[in-house]
Amino acid sequence: MTEQKIQLGAQTISCKADESVLDALLREQVAIAHSCRQGVCHSCLLRSLEGAPPIEAQHGLKEGLKQQNYFLACLCYPQQAMRIAHRHHSNFITHGTVSAKQALNAETLLLTLDLDEPLDYYAGQFVNLRRDDGLVRSYSIANNSIYNKQLTFHIRRLAGGRFSAWAHEDLNLGDRLAVSEPQGLCYYLPDKPDSPLLLIGTGSGLAPLAGIISEALHQGHRGDIYLYHGSRDLNGLYWLEEMQALAESHANFHYYPCISSGEPPEHVFAGRANDVAFSQLSTLKGWRIYLCGHPDMVNNTKRQAYLKGASLADIYADAFHVASSSLD
Ligand SMILES: Cc1cc2nc3c(=O)[nH]c(=O)nc-3n(C[C@H](O)[C@H](O)[C@H](O)COP(=O)(O)OP(=O)(O)OC[C@H]3O[C@@H](n4cnc5c(N)ncnc54)[C@H](O)[C@@H]3O)c2cc1C
Ligand code: FES
């Protein structure tokens, strides 16, 4: 790969060999929304104005967007000069007002946003939240889709994290955030109400799983639903009582909180959530699997689930990639 020229409006930028378009634009201080840098959040969507972009840069985009030569800047390593443009309309489709903030544990905040407009989404999807200075981050919706004007999120504080630490400390009731259209394919589908569901999440990965479980139970899902929520120690778990109460009131919902270090108290299991799950379940043939949280856990568990008989088409995953080398 060699250096290529990128033209954006009146500005021409050199994209170095082995550099993504996103990195080149950020190097030149061009304001461009981005978050995961992994092709997941779709916040860095741009359009090629002359010819098709590299096919890898369109991974995961809807067919309509592909045909219009949209691409993801973080996945785009140009093989020729490109003329590009920002997307012509924003994917931030509404705003939300912070109506509640509550600590779920020492590191996780339950944030409630009251939306200006109702949002159509599937339980388990995520949105991008944008604050006034343009910083964008993805967060999974934690409630079920009957709440279309009030979204809840579980935001885990990362030390030095620009959005998460700010949301914990400086975001106030009444403050406003822009909210993108919902995204992601990790959501509940009501088409197989008798199939067993396995949900595994770590840390704030419980957020989309809680939404999926609530939606499934609300829609009368009849198959068994197994939730394994993992953390290193007890301090990292939350909603134990709520999930235990849900398991007591729904015979088909089974809840396994897990900790990977230290001695677990009664009703909590020792080991990583994925290891505990796979030691208890013999086959996953015909199951639907939902995996959310740390990217390493998600990738390893995907493989384990496949080896246990799950079809790849039935494994839905959202890895919470953190944009740790973001420049803005
Ligand atoms: C699809 C999806 C869904 C998600 N859902 C959730 C969710 O429901 N809940 C949730 O809590 N998170 C979720 N995330 C993660 C979330 O989007 C953010 O990435 C996360 O909150 C961290 O953002 P931040 O701005 O706080 O951290 P950043 O400022 O981006 O920093 C991330 C980490 O990297 C470190 N870092 C930053 N810059 C440097 C540097 N130059 N050198 C060394 N270290 C550095 C920081 O100290 C911090 O620990 C999701 C992510 C994706 C992709
Ligand atoms: S898809 Fe490019 S930054 Fe997330």
Coordinates of N, CA, C and O in Angstrom, one line a residue, residues 102-105 108 110 142 152 154 206 209-211 213-214 217 227 229 234 236-251 253-257 267-268:
Q102 N -28.4 7.1 38.7 CA -28.4 6.3 39.9 C -27.2 5.3 39.8 O -26.9 4.8 38.8
A103 N -26.5 5.1 41.0 CA -25.3 4.2 41.0 C -25.8 2.8 41.1 O -26.6 2.5 41.9
L104 N -25.4 1.9 40.1 CA -25.7 0.5 40.2 C -24.7 -0.2 41.1 O -25.0 -1.2 41.7
N105 N -23.5 0.2 41.0 CA -22.4 -0.2 41.9 C -21.4 0.9 41.8 O -21.6 1.9 41.2
T108 N -20.6 1.6 38.0 CA -21.6 1.6 36.9 C -22.8 2.5 37.3 O -23.3 2.5 38.4
L110 N -26.5 4.1 36.2 CA -27.8 3.9 35.5 C -28.2 5.3 35.1 O -28.6 6.1 35.9
A142 N -30.8 -0.4 27.7 CA -31.0 -1.4 28.7 C -32.4 -1.8 28.9 O -32.7 -2.6 29.7
T152 N -32.8 3.8 29.0 CA -31.8 3.7 30.2 C -30.5 3.1 29.6 O -30.5 2.3 28.7
H154 N -26.4 1.6 31.0 CA -25.5 1.3 32.2 C -24.1 1.7 31.7 O -23.5 1.1 30.8
L206 N -24.3 -6.3 30.8 CA -25.6 -6.7 31.3 C -26.7 -5.8 30.6 O -27.8 -6.2 30.5
L209 N -28.4 -7.2 27.5 CA -29.0 -8.5 27.9 C -30.2 -8.3 28.7 O -31.2 -9.0 28.5
A210 N -30.2 -7.3 29.6 CA -31.4 -7.0 30.5 C -32.5 -6.6 29.6 O -33.7 -7.0 29.8
G211 N -32.2 -5.8 28.5 CA -33.2 -5.3 27.6 C -33.8 -6.5 26.8 O -35.0 -6.6 26.7
I213 N -33.8 -9.7 27.7 CA -34.6 -10.6 28.6 C -36.0 -10.0 28.9 O -37.0 -10.7 28.8
S214 N -36.0 -8.7 29.2 CA -37.3 -8.0 29.5 C -38.2 -8.1 28.3 O -39.4 -8.4 28.4
L217 N -39.5 -11.9 27.8 CA -40.5 -12.2 28.7 C -41.8 -11.5 28.4 O -42.9 -12.0 28.5
L227 N -29.2 -16.6 31.8 CA -28.3 -15.4 31.9 C -27.1 -15.7 32.8 O -27.3 -16.1 33.9
H229 N -24.0 -13.6 34.2 CA -23.4 -12.3 34.2 C -22.1 -12.4 35.1 O -22.2 -12.8 36.2
L234 N -17.3 -9.5 43.5 CA -18.7 -9.1 43.8 C -19.0 -7.6 43.5 O -20.2 -7.3 43.1
G236 N -18.3 -5.8 41.2 CA -18.5 -5.5 39.8 C -19.9 -6.0 39.3 O -20.3 -5.7 38.2
L237 N -20.6 -6.8 40.2 CA -21.9 -7.3 39.8 C -22.9 -6.3 40.2 O -22.7 -5.5 41.1
Y238 N -24.1 -6.3 39.6 CA -25.2 -5.4 40.1 C -26.5 -6.1 39.6 O -26.5 -7.0 38.8
W239 N -27.6 -5.6 40.2 CA -29.0 -6.0 39.9 C -29.2 -7.5 40.3 O -30.0 -8.2 39.7
L240 N -28.4 -7.9 41.3 CA -28.5 -9.3 41.7 C -30.0 -9.6 42.2 O -30.6 -10.6 41.8
E241 N -30.4 -8.7 43.1 CA -31.8 -9.0 43.7 C -32.8 -8.9 42.6 O -33.8 -9.7 42.6
E242 N -32.7 -7.9 41.7 CA -33.7 -7.7 40.6 C -33.8 -9.0 39.7 O -34.8 -9.5 39.4
M243 N -32.6 -9.5 39.4 CA -32.5 -10.6 38.5 C -33.0 -11.9 39.2 O -33.7 -12.7 38.6
Q244 N -32.7 -12.0 40.5 CA -33.1 -13.2 41.3 C -34.7 -13.1 41.4 O -35.3 -14.1 41.3
A245 N -35.2 -11.9 41.6 CA -36.7 -11.8 41.7 C -37.4 -12.2 40.4 O -38.4 -12.9 40.3
L246 N -36.7 -11.8 39.3 CA -37.3 -12.1 37.9 C -37.2 -13.6 37.7 O -38.2 -14.2 37.2
A247 N -36.2 -14.3 38.2 CA -36.1 -15.7 38.1 C -37.1 -16.4 38.9 O -37.7 -17.5 38.5
E248 N -37.4 -15.8 40.1 CA -38.5 -16.5 40.9 C -39.8 -16.3 40.3 O -40.7 -17.2 40.4
S249 N -40.0 -15.2 39.6 CA -41.4 -15.0 39.0 C -41.6 -15.6 37.6 O -42.7 -15.6 37.1
H250 N -40.5 -16.1 37.0 CA -40.6 -16.7 35.6 C -39.8 -18.0 35.6 O -38.6 -18.0 35.7
A251 N -40.6 -19.1 35.5 CA -40.0 -20.4 35.7 C -39.0 -20.7 34.5 O -38.1 -21.5 34.7
F253 N -36.8 -18.5 33.3 CA -35.6 -17.6 33.3 C -34.7 -18.1 34.4 O -35.1 -18.3 35.6
H254 N -33.4 -18.3 34.1 CA -32.4 -18.9 35.0 C -31.3 -17.9 35.1 O -30.7 -17.5 34.0
Y255 N -30.9 -17.6 36.3 CA -29.9 -16.5 36.5 C -28.7 -17.0 37.2 O -28.8 -17.6 38.3
Y256 N -27.5 -16.8 36.6 CA -26.2 -17.2 37.2 C -25.2 -16.1 37.3 O -24.5 -15.8 36.3
P257 N -25.2 -15.3 38.4 CA -24.1 -14.4 38.6 C -22.8 -15.1 38.9 O -22.8 -16.1 39.6
H267 N -25.5 -18.5 46.1 CA -26.2 -18.1 44.9 C -25.3 -17.4 43.9 O -25.8 -16.9 42.9
V268 N -24.0 -17.3 44.2 CA -23.1 -16.7 43.2 C -22.1 -17.8 42.8 O -21.7 -18.6 43.6

